[in-house]
Amino acid sequence: MGGKTRMLALAALFAVVTAAANFIKIPVGVVPITLLYFATALSGALLGPKWGAVSQGVYVALGLVGLPIFTGGGGLGYVLQPSFGFLLGLVPAAWTVGMLSRGEPGPVRVALSALAGLGVLYLVGLPYMWLILNVYLGRGMDLPALLWSGMLLFLPGDALKIAGVTAVYRPLRRGLARR
């Protein structure tokens, strides 16, 4: 399989992995805890910035056209959900992880890359969440409540996801390198 064809196939595979990861969820607050970021960080680390971002873009596009692969379903109306900003943030998060983990990174660099990608995810997701909750839905959520329900509640699980990405990165990288 050619290089570009192989990367397209891997990007499609990681879009499916991301969709599957989203079905493993623990309902808490406005946004449930899922393995979504685990799949996103792994796609960026393994596929690189371009193809990691493509895989996440494909995942988001498939959900927007109506496949019920988001936590609350799918369809274009999902853009009005408070959690949609986190879905948008998957694309630049995967890109960031891919950029920072280029080459042959060690475990510390993989973990720091995933942490930076998580920061990007929150930089996109939290303002979008605030906008939908306060402007569109008129709930009047203040900053401390937003940070708690949209980020702080998830940080322990995010740390476990980053540890998981760090643990499986090297064996998966070796497996993908084999033809």
mmCIF file of C-alpha atoms in Angstrom:
data_model
loop_
_atom_site.group_PDB
_atom_site.id
_atom_site.type_symbol
_atom_site.label_atom_id
_atom_site.label_comp_id
_atom_site.label_asym_id
_atom_site.label_seq_id
_atom_site.Cartn_x
_atom_site.Cartn_y
_atom_site.Cartn_z
ATOM 1 C CA MET A 1 0.000 0.000 0.000
ATOM 2 C CA GLY A 2 1.381 3.425 -0.974
ATOM 3 C CA GLY A 3 2.291 6.004 1.651
ATOM 4 C CA LYS A 4 -0.669 8.308 1.081
ATOM 5 C CA THR A 5 -3.139 5.439 0.697
ATOM 6 C CA ARG A 6 -1.827 3.880 3.899
ATOM 7 C CA MET A 7 -2.185 7.151 5.800
ATOM 8 C CA LEU A 8 -5.730 7.649 4.484
ATOM 9 C CA ALA A 9 -6.605 4.154 5.680
ATOM 10 C CA LEU A 10 -5.044 4.803 9.082
ATOM 11 C CA ALA A 11 -6.845 8.141 9.387
ATOM 12 C CA ALA A 12 -10.137 6.390 8.608
ATOM 13 C CA LEU A 13 -9.293 3.689 11.150
ATOM 14 C CA PHE A 14 -8.591 6.290 13.828
ATOM 15 C CA ALA A 15 -11.860 8.081 13.042
ATOM 16 C CA VAL A 16 -13.608 4.765 13.782
ATOM 17 C CA VAL A 17 -11.490 4.223 16.913
ATOM 18 C CA THR A 18 -12.479 7.708 18.090
ATOM 19 C CA ALA A 19 -16.164 6.972 17.486
ATOM 20 C CA ALA A 20 -15.876 3.718 19.435
ATOM 21 C CA ALA A 21 -13.991 5.454 22.261
ATOM 22 C CA ASN A 22 -16.837 7.928 22.620
ATOM 23 C CA PHE A 23 -19.281 5.137 23.465
ATOM 24 C CA ILE A 24 -17.333 4.272 26.612
ATOM 25 C CA LYS A 25 -18.720 6.936 28.910
ATOM 26 C CA ILE A 26 -19.427 7.902 32.499
ATOM 27 C CA PRO A 27 -22.197 10.531 32.781
ATOM 28 C CA VAL A 28 -21.173 13.503 34.947
ATOM 29 C CA GLY A 29 -22.122 17.154 34.645
ATOM 30 C CA VAL A 30 -22.850 18.729 31.269
ATOM 31 C CA VAL A 31 -20.301 16.610 29.382
ATOM 32 C CA PRO A 32 -19.765 12.893 30.206
ATOM 33 C CA ILE A 33 -16.329 11.370 30.721
ATOM 34 C CA THR A 34 -15.332 9.314 27.653
ATOM 35 C CA LEU A 35 -12.186 7.855 26.109
ATOM 36 C CA LEU A 36 -12.484 10.374 23.292
ATOM 37 C CA TYR A 37 -9.321 12.279 24.156
ATOM 38 C CA PHE A 38 -7.364 9.029 24.528
ATOM 39 C CA ALA A 39 -8.154 8.220 20.874
ATOM 40 C CA THR A 40 -7.456 11.798 19.770
ATOM 41 C CA ALA A 41 -4.045 11.997 21.455
ATOM 42 C CA LEU A 42 -3.128 8.561 20.152
ATOM 43 C CA SER A 43 -4.092 9.538 16.606
ATOM 44 C CA GLY A 44 -1.907 12.639 16.765
ATOM 45 C CA ALA A 45 1.049 10.791 18.258
ATOM 46 C CA LEU A 46 0.882 7.835 15.873
ATOM 47 C CA LEU A 47 -0.244 9.501 12.646
ATOM 48 C CA GLY A 48 1.477 12.867 13.006
ATOM 49 C CA PRO A 49 -0.049 16.349 12.870
ATOM 50 C CA LYS A 50 -1.661 16.212 9.428
ATOM 51 C CA TRP A 51 -3.193 12.746 9.472
ATOM 52 C CA GLY A 52 -4.051 12.843 13.177
ATOM 53 C CA ALA A 53 -6.020 16.043 12.562
ATOM 54 C CA VAL A 54 -7.599 14.532 9.431
ATOM 55 C CA SER A 55 -8.766 11.495 11.416
ATOM 56 C CA GLN A 56 -10.451 13.719 13.993
ATOM 57 C CA GLY A 57 -11.935 15.962 11.306
ATOM 58 C CA VAL A 58 -13.447 12.896 9.637
ATOM 59 C CA TYR A 59 -14.906 11.803 12.988
ATOM 60 C CA VAL A 60 -16.510 15.220 13.559
ATOM 61 C CA ALA A 61 -17.776 15.432 9.952
ATOM 62 C CA LEU A 62 -19.377 11.983 10.157
ATOM 63 C CA GLY A 63 -21.186 12.991 13.322
ATOM 64 C CA LEU A 64 -22.363 16.272 11.788
ATOM 65 C CA VAL A 65 -23.848 14.525 8.759
ATOM 66 C CA GLY A 66 -26.016 12.485 11.094
ATOM 67 C CA LEU A 67 -24.207 9.355 12.229
ATOM 68 C CA PRO A 68 -25.021 8.969 15.942
ATOM 69 C CA ILE A 69 -21.387 8.846 17.048
ATOM 70 C CA PHE A 70 -21.344 11.820 19.408
ATOM 71 C CA THR A 71 -22.218 11.377 23.074
ATOM 72 C CA GLY A 72 -25.706 12.751 22.489
ATOM 73 C CA GLY A 73 -26.251 11.453 18.948
ATOM 74 C CA GLY A 74 -25.295 13.339 15.816
ATOM 75 C CA GLY A 75 -26.526 15.743 13.165
ATOM 76 C CA LEU A 76 -25.960 19.364 12.281
ATOM 77 C CA GLY A 77 -28.046 20.539 15.242
ATOM 78 C CA TYR A 78 -25.287 19.238 17.501
ATOM 79 C CA VAL A 79 -23.405 22.508 16.939
ATOM 80 C CA LEU A 80 -25.803 24.042 19.473
ATOM 81 C CA GLN A 81 -24.827 21.562 22.201
ATOM 82 C CA PRO A 82 -22.531 22.901 24.938
ATOM 83 C CA SER A 83 -20.092 20.028 24.356
ATOM 84 C CA PHE A 84 -19.659 20.645 20.626
ATOM 85 C CA GLY A 85 -16.683 22.955 21.175
ATOM 86 C CA PHE A 86 -14.796 19.997 22.614
ATOM 87 C CA LEU A 87 -15.521 18.065 19.421
ATOM 88 C CA LEU A 88 -14.191 20.970 17.356
ATOM 89 C CA GLY A 89 -11.153 21.054 19.607
ATOM 90 C CA LEU A 90 -10.251 17.457 18.741
ATOM 91 C CA VAL A 91 -8.812 18.532 15.387
ATOM 92 C CA PRO A 92 -6.277 21.103 16.670
ATOM 93 C CA ALA A 93 -5.592 18.903 19.717
ATOM 94 C CA ALA A 94 -4.560 15.963 17.485
ATOM 95 C CA TRP A 95 -2.493 18.354 15.357
ATOM 96 C CA THR A 96 -0.720 19.709 18.448
ATOM 97 C CA VAL A 97 0.052 16.237 19.795
ATOM 98 C CA GLY A 98 1.338 15.226 16.369
ATOM 99 C CA MET A 99 3.559 18.293 16.017
ATOM 100 C CA LEU A 100 5.093 17.935 19.456
ATOM 101 C CA SER A 101 5.660 14.178 19.262
ATOM 102 C CA ARG A 102 7.310 14.032 15.838
ATOM 103 C CA GLY A 103 10.199 11.681 15.247
ATOM 104 C CA GLU A 104 10.927 9.031 17.845
ATOM 105 C CA PRO A 105 9.702 10.593 21.090
ATOM 106 C CA GLY A 106 10.301 9.018 24.447
ATOM 107 C CA PRO A 107 7.539 8.529 27.024
ATOM 108 C CA VAL A 108 8.033 11.941 28.640
ATOM 109 C CA ARG A 109 7.699 13.757 25.311
ATOM 110 C CA VAL A 110 4.613 11.724 24.386
ATOM 111 C CA ALA A 111 3.029 12.594 27.736
ATOM 112 C CA LEU A 112 3.902 16.295 27.450
ATOM 113 C CA SER A 113 2.608 16.361 23.861
ATOM 114 C CA ALA A 114 -0.671 14.821 24.990
ATOM 115 C CA LEU A 115 -0.854 17.334 27.846
ATOM 116 C CA ALA A 116 -0.335 20.224 25.417
ATOM 117 C CA GLY A 117 -3.030 18.801 23.133
ATOM 118 C CA LEU A 118 -5.367 18.596 26.107
ATOM 119 C CA GLY A 119 -4.692 22.265 26.809
ATOM 120 C CA VAL A 120 -5.662 23.084 23.220
ATOM 121 C CA LEU A 121 -8.825 21.007 23.593
ATOM 122 C CA TYR A 122 -9.857 23.022 26.655
ATOM 123 C CA LEU A 123 -8.913 26.321 24.979
ATOM 124 C CA VAL A 124 -11.434 25.544 22.241
ATOM 125 C CA GLY A 125 -14.063 23.670 24.243
ATOM 126 C CA LEU A 126 -14.520 25.882 27.287
ATOM 127 C CA PRO A 127 -15.210 29.197 25.481
ATOM 128 C CA TYR A 128 -17.642 27.399 23.144
ATOM 129 C CA MET A 129 -19.371 25.822 26.140
ATOM 130 C CA TRP A 130 -19.632 29.201 27.844
ATOM 131 C CA LEU A 131 -21.035 30.781 24.670
ATOM 132 C CA ILE A 132 -23.727 28.141 24.186
ATOM 133 C CA LEU A 133 -24.697 27.982 27.867
ATOM 134 C CA ASN A 134 -24.734 31.730 28.478
ATOM 135 C CA VAL A 135 -25.664 33.313 25.152
ATOM 136 C CA TYR A 136 -27.729 30.673 23.341
ATOM 137 C CA LEU A 137 -29.350 28.900 26.319
ATOM 138 C CA GLY A 138 -29.245 31.891 28.697
ATOM 139 C CA ARG A 139 -28.206 29.867 31.748
ATOM 140 C CA GLY A 140 -25.840 32.502 33.163
ATOM 141 C CA MET A 141 -23.031 30.101 34.132
ATOM 142 C CA ASP A 142 -20.169 31.918 35.852
ATOM 143 C CA LEU A 143 -16.485 31.117 35.306
ATOM 144 C CA PRO A 144 -15.947 28.939 38.414
ATOM 145 C CA ALA A 145 -18.977 26.780 37.559
ATOM 146 C CA LEU A 146 -17.853 26.547 33.941
ATOM 147 C CA LEU A 147 -14.328 25.504 34.917
ATOM 148 C CA TRP A 148 -15.683 22.905 37.336
ATOM 149 C CA SER A 149 -18.274 21.353 35.024
ATOM 150 C CA GLY A 150 -16.237 21.680 31.824
ATOM 151 C CA MET A 151 -12.671 20.973 32.959
ATOM 152 C CA LEU A 152 -11.728 20.396 36.608
ATOM 153 C CA LEU A 153 -14.101 17.453 36.981
ATOM 154 C CA PHE A 154 -12.353 15.745 34.056
ATOM 155 C CA LEU A 155 -8.686 16.350 34.885
ATOM 156 C CA PRO A 156 -8.126 13.143 36.921
ATOM 157 C CA GLY A 157 -9.542 11.063 34.062
ATOM 158 C CA ASP A 158 -7.540 13.087 31.554
ATOM 159 C CA ALA A 159 -4.366 12.271 33.482
ATOM 160 C CA LEU A 160 -5.223 8.569 33.210
ATOM 161 C CA LYS A 161 -5.868 8.929 29.470
ATOM 162 C CA ILE A 162 -2.499 10.627 28.978
ATOM 163 C CA ALA A 163 -0.823 7.860 30.993
ATOM 164 C CA GLY A 164 -2.596 5.303 28.803
ATOM 165 C CA VAL A 165 -1.462 6.992 25.600
ATOM 166 C CA THR A 166 2.082 7.081 26.932
ATOM 167 C CA ALA A 167 1.934 3.375 27.835
ATOM 168 C CA VAL A 168 0.588 2.096 24.510
ATOM 169 C CA TYR A 169 2.341 4.514 22.158
ATOM 170 C CA ARG A 170 5.591 2.630 21.668
ATOM 171 C CA PRO A 171 4.117 -0.863 21.091
ATOM 172 C CA LEU A 172 1.504 0.543 18.699
ATOM 173 C CA ARG A 173 4.141 2.571 16.877
ATOM 174 C CA ARG A 174 6.229 -0.564 16.381
ATOM 175 C CA GLY A 175 3.150 -2.448 15.181
ATOM 176 C CA LEU A 176 2.242 0.251 12.666
ATOM 177 C CA ALA A 177 5.816 0.375 11.393
ATOM 178 C CA ARG A 178 5.594 -3.290 10.370
ATOM 179 C CA ARG A 179 3.950 -3.903 7.042
#
